[in-house]
Short mmCIF file of C-alpha atoms in Angstrom, two decimals:
data_model
loop_
_atom_site.label_atom_id
_atom_site.label_comp_id
_atom_site.label_asym_id
_atom_site.label_seq_id
_atom_site.Cartn_x
_atom_site.Cartn_y
_atom_site.Cartn_z
CA PHE Q 11 10.15 7.73 -13.74
CA HIS Q 12 8.80 10.76 -11.96
CA GLU Q 13 10.40 13.99 -10.79
CA SER Q 14 9.16 16.42 -8.16
CA TYR Q 15 8.77 20.15 -8.70
CA PRO Q 16 7.96 22.69 -5.98
CA ASP Q 17 5.45 24.56 -8.13
CA ARG Q 18 3.41 21.63 -9.52
CA GLY Q 19 4.29 18.40 -7.70
CA ARG Q 20 5.39 15.18 -9.41
CA ASP Q 21 5.44 14.68 -13.18
CA ILE Q 22 6.13 11.56 -15.24
CA TRP Q 23 9.13 11.46 -17.55
CA VAL Q 24 10.44 8.88 -20.00
CA TRP Q 25 14.13 8.08 -20.52
CA SER Q 26 15.31 6.93 -23.95
CA ILE Q 27 18.71 5.42 -24.73
CA ASP Q 28 20.13 5.60 -28.25
CA THR Q 29 22.36 3.02 -29.95
CA SER Q 30 25.54 4.65 -28.62
CA GLY Q 31 24.29 4.32 -25.03
CA ASN Q 32 23.51 8.00 -24.50
CA GLY Q 33 20.25 8.83 -22.75
CA THR Q 34 17.74 11.63 -23.01
CA GLY Q 35 14.83 12.47 -20.73
CA ALA Q 36 11.52 13.84 -22.00
CA LEU Q 37 8.50 15.06 -20.09
CA LEU Q 38 5.58 12.70 -20.68
CA LEU Q 39 2.83 13.80 -18.29
CA ALA Q 40 2.53 17.03 -16.30
CA THR Q 41 -0.59 18.49 -14.69
CA ALA Q 42 -1.34 20.51 -11.57
CA GLY Q 43 -1.69 17.17 -9.73
CA ASN Q 44 0.96 14.69 -8.63
CA GLU Q 45 1.50 11.97 -11.24
CA ARG Q 46 3.55 9.02 -10.06
CA ASN Q 47 3.85 5.19 -10.06
CA PRO Q 48 4.26 4.99 -13.86
CA ALA Q 49 3.95 1.41 -15.13
CA ILE Q 50 4.22 0.57 -18.84
CA SER Q 51 2.42 -2.60 -19.92
CA PRO Q 52 4.51 -5.62 -21.01
CA ASP Q 53 3.60 -5.02 -24.67
CA GLY Q 54 4.48 -1.30 -24.40
CA ARG Q 55 1.00 -0.13 -25.49
CA TRP Q 56 -0.34 1.19 -22.17
CA LEU Q 57 0.74 3.46 -19.35
CA ALA Q 58 -0.84 3.06 -15.92
CA TYR Q 59 -0.13 5.73 -13.33
CA VAL Q 60 -1.48 7.39 -10.19
CA SER Q 61 -2.62 11.00 -9.99
CA ASP Q 62 -4.09 12.92 -7.08
CA GLY Q 63 -6.52 15.17 -8.94
CA GLU Q 64 -9.89 16.29 -7.61
CA ASN Q 65 -10.84 12.80 -6.34
CA GLY Q 66 -7.63 12.04 -4.42
CA ASP Q 67 -5.24 9.27 -5.51
CA GLN Q 68 -6.70 7.37 -8.46
CA VAL Q 69 -5.24 4.91 -10.99
CA TYR Q 70 -5.38 6.03 -14.62
CA LEU Q 71 -4.77 4.20 -17.87
CA ARG Q 72 -3.82 5.65 -21.24
CA ARG Q 73 -2.25 4.53 -24.48
CA TYR Q 74 1.53 4.87 -24.55
CA PRO Q 75 2.49 7.17 -26.00
CA GLY Q 76 -0.88 8.84 -25.89
CA ASP Q 77 -2.82 11.74 -24.64
CA VAL Q 78 -5.63 11.69 -22.08
CA GLY Q 79 -5.79 9.16 -19.27
CA LYS Q 80 -8.97 7.37 -18.25
CA GLN Q 81 -9.60 6.83 -14.53
CA ILE Q 82 -9.97 3.11 -13.83
CA SER Q 83 -10.09 3.00 -10.03
CA LEU Q 84 -13.51 3.93 -8.69
CA THR Q 85 -12.86 4.96 -5.09
CA GLY Q 86 -9.12 5.53 -4.88
CA GLY Q 87 -6.07 3.55 -5.82
CA SER Q 88 -2.29 3.37 -5.99
CA GLU Q 89 0.59 1.03 -6.81
CA PRO Q 90 -0.44 -0.23 -10.29
CA VAL Q 91 1.24 -3.51 -11.30
CA TRP Q 92 0.72 -5.31 -14.63
CA SER Q 93 0.09 -9.00 -15.09
CA ARG Q 94 2.86 -10.63 -17.14
CA ASP Q 95 0.59 -10.95 -20.19
CA GLY Q 96 -0.67 -7.34 -19.90
CA ALA Q 97 -4.32 -8.41 -19.86
CA GLU Q 98 -4.84 -7.34 -16.26
CA LEU Q 99 -3.82 -4.41 -14.08
CA PHE Q 100 -3.69 -4.72 -10.30
CA TYR Q 101 -3.79 -1.86 -7.83
CA ARG Q 102 -4.17 -1.24 -4.11
CA ARG Q 103 -6.51 0.91 -2.08
CA GLY Q 104 -5.52 0.83 1.56
CA ARG Q 105 -5.63 -2.82 2.65
CA ASP Q 106 -7.51 -3.94 -0.47
CA LEU Q 107 -6.11 -5.33 -3.73
CA PHE Q 108 -8.12 -4.90 -6.95
CA SER Q 109 -7.88 -6.16 -10.52
CA VAL Q 110 -9.10 -4.57 -13.75
CA THR Q 111 -9.22 -6.25 -17.14
CA VAL Q 112 -7.33 -4.09 -19.63
CA PRO Q 113 -9.53 -3.11 -22.57
CA GLN Q 114 -8.72 -2.94 -26.26
CA ASP Q 115 -10.35 0.52 -26.20
CA PRO Q 116 -9.13 2.83 -23.41
CA ASP Q 117 -12.61 4.35 -23.12
CA GLU Q 118 -14.04 0.97 -22.10
CA PRO Q 119 -12.06 -0.18 -19.05
CA GLY Q 120 -13.21 -3.26 -17.20
CA GLN Q 121 -14.97 -3.04 -13.86
CA PRO Q 122 -12.56 -3.20 -10.87
CA ARG Q 123 -12.80 -6.50 -9.02
CA HIS Q 124 -11.88 -6.81 -5.34
CA LEU Q 125 -9.44 -9.71 -4.89
CA PHE Q 126 -8.57 -9.69 -1.18
CA ALA Q 127 -7.66 -7.50 1.77
CA GLY Q 128 -4.96 -7.70 4.41
CA ARG Q 129 -2.49 -5.76 6.48
CA PHE Q 130 0.50 -5.40 4.16
CA LEU Q 131 3.35 -2.93 3.93
CA SER Q 132 3.34 -0.16 1.37
CA ASP Q 133 5.66 2.65 0.33
CA PRO Q 134 4.76 5.57 2.62
CA GLY Q 135 5.64 8.05 -0.13
CA GLY Q 136 3.40 6.36 -2.69
CA ASN Q 137 6.24 6.18 -5.19
CA VAL Q 138 6.70 2.49 -5.98
CA PRO Q 139 4.61 -0.68 -5.70
CA SER Q 140 5.40 -2.79 -2.66
CA TYR Q 141 4.08 -6.06 -4.06
CA ASP Q 142 4.26 -8.18 -7.20
CA VAL Q 143 2.24 -10.85 -8.98
CA ASP Q 144 3.57 -14.23 -10.10
CA PRO Q 145 3.74 -14.97 -13.85
CA ASP Q 146 0.41 -16.82 -14.03
CA GLY Q 147 -1.43 -14.20 -11.94
CA SER Q 148 -2.61 -16.65 -9.30
CA ARG Q 149 -0.40 -15.56 -6.37
CA PHE Q 150 1.00 -12.33 -4.97
CA LEU Q 151 4.13 -11.45 -3.08
CA MET Q 152 3.09 -9.08 -0.29
CA LEU Q 153 5.11 -8.00 2.75
CA ARG Q 154 3.47 -8.27 6.16
CA PRO Q 155 4.70 -6.21 9.09
CA THR Q 156 6.06 -8.43 11.84
CA GLU Q 157 5.47 -6.00 14.68
CA GLN Q 158 4.23 -2.51 15.36
CA ALA Q 159 6.91 0.14 14.83
CA THR Q 160 7.85 1.94 18.03
CA THR Q 161 10.72 4.12 16.82
CA LEU Q 162 11.42 6.32 13.84
CA GLN Q 163 14.98 6.94 12.72
CA VAL Q 164 15.71 9.99 10.57
CA LEU Q 165 18.94 10.21 8.61
CA SER Q 166 19.59 13.74 7.38
CA HIS Q 167 22.02 14.72 4.64
CA TRP Q 168 22.41 11.07 3.54
CA GLN Q 169 23.08 12.17 -0.05
CA ALA Q 170 26.41 13.73 0.98
CA GLY Q 171 27.73 10.31 1.98
CA VAL Q 172 26.46 8.58 -1.15
CA LEU Q 173 26.80 11.19 -3.87
CA THR Q 174 30.37 12.32 -3.39
CA ALA Q 175 32.43 13.51 -6.33
CA GLU Q 176 35.62 11.62 -7.05
CA PRO Q 177 38.82 13.72 -7.16
#
């Protein structure tokens, strides 16, 4: 998961649960940029994430747990989603969907391959993927807008109605 901090933006954390069911959070990735969209591969060996360093939003890949991430998107990217077998990583850039073959060596990522483009919905905050891939990787679930939005509704102080303490 990620948390936001006023002084440095979003950082990626990991939550571990012990045998008694108690959990502990630990900081995994923190830089001056905004790290978000963490996605651990199905085999648990890789972490894909988005960071907005000097080249804007880019998708990175690193061993999990590991140290330095390797940029795998070439000209921007967000919303990383793993194939079910972990051999492929998908990501979006605007209206485009790309695929990258996941390497055995993190310093040798595959070349991004453009799959298709279309007008699909995405999370305006860039926090979570708004699509998924079917188990065999041949089809995608994408949400299309049905009409142009003409109004914006803002709900302030919504947490007070949801996060109330019980007496």
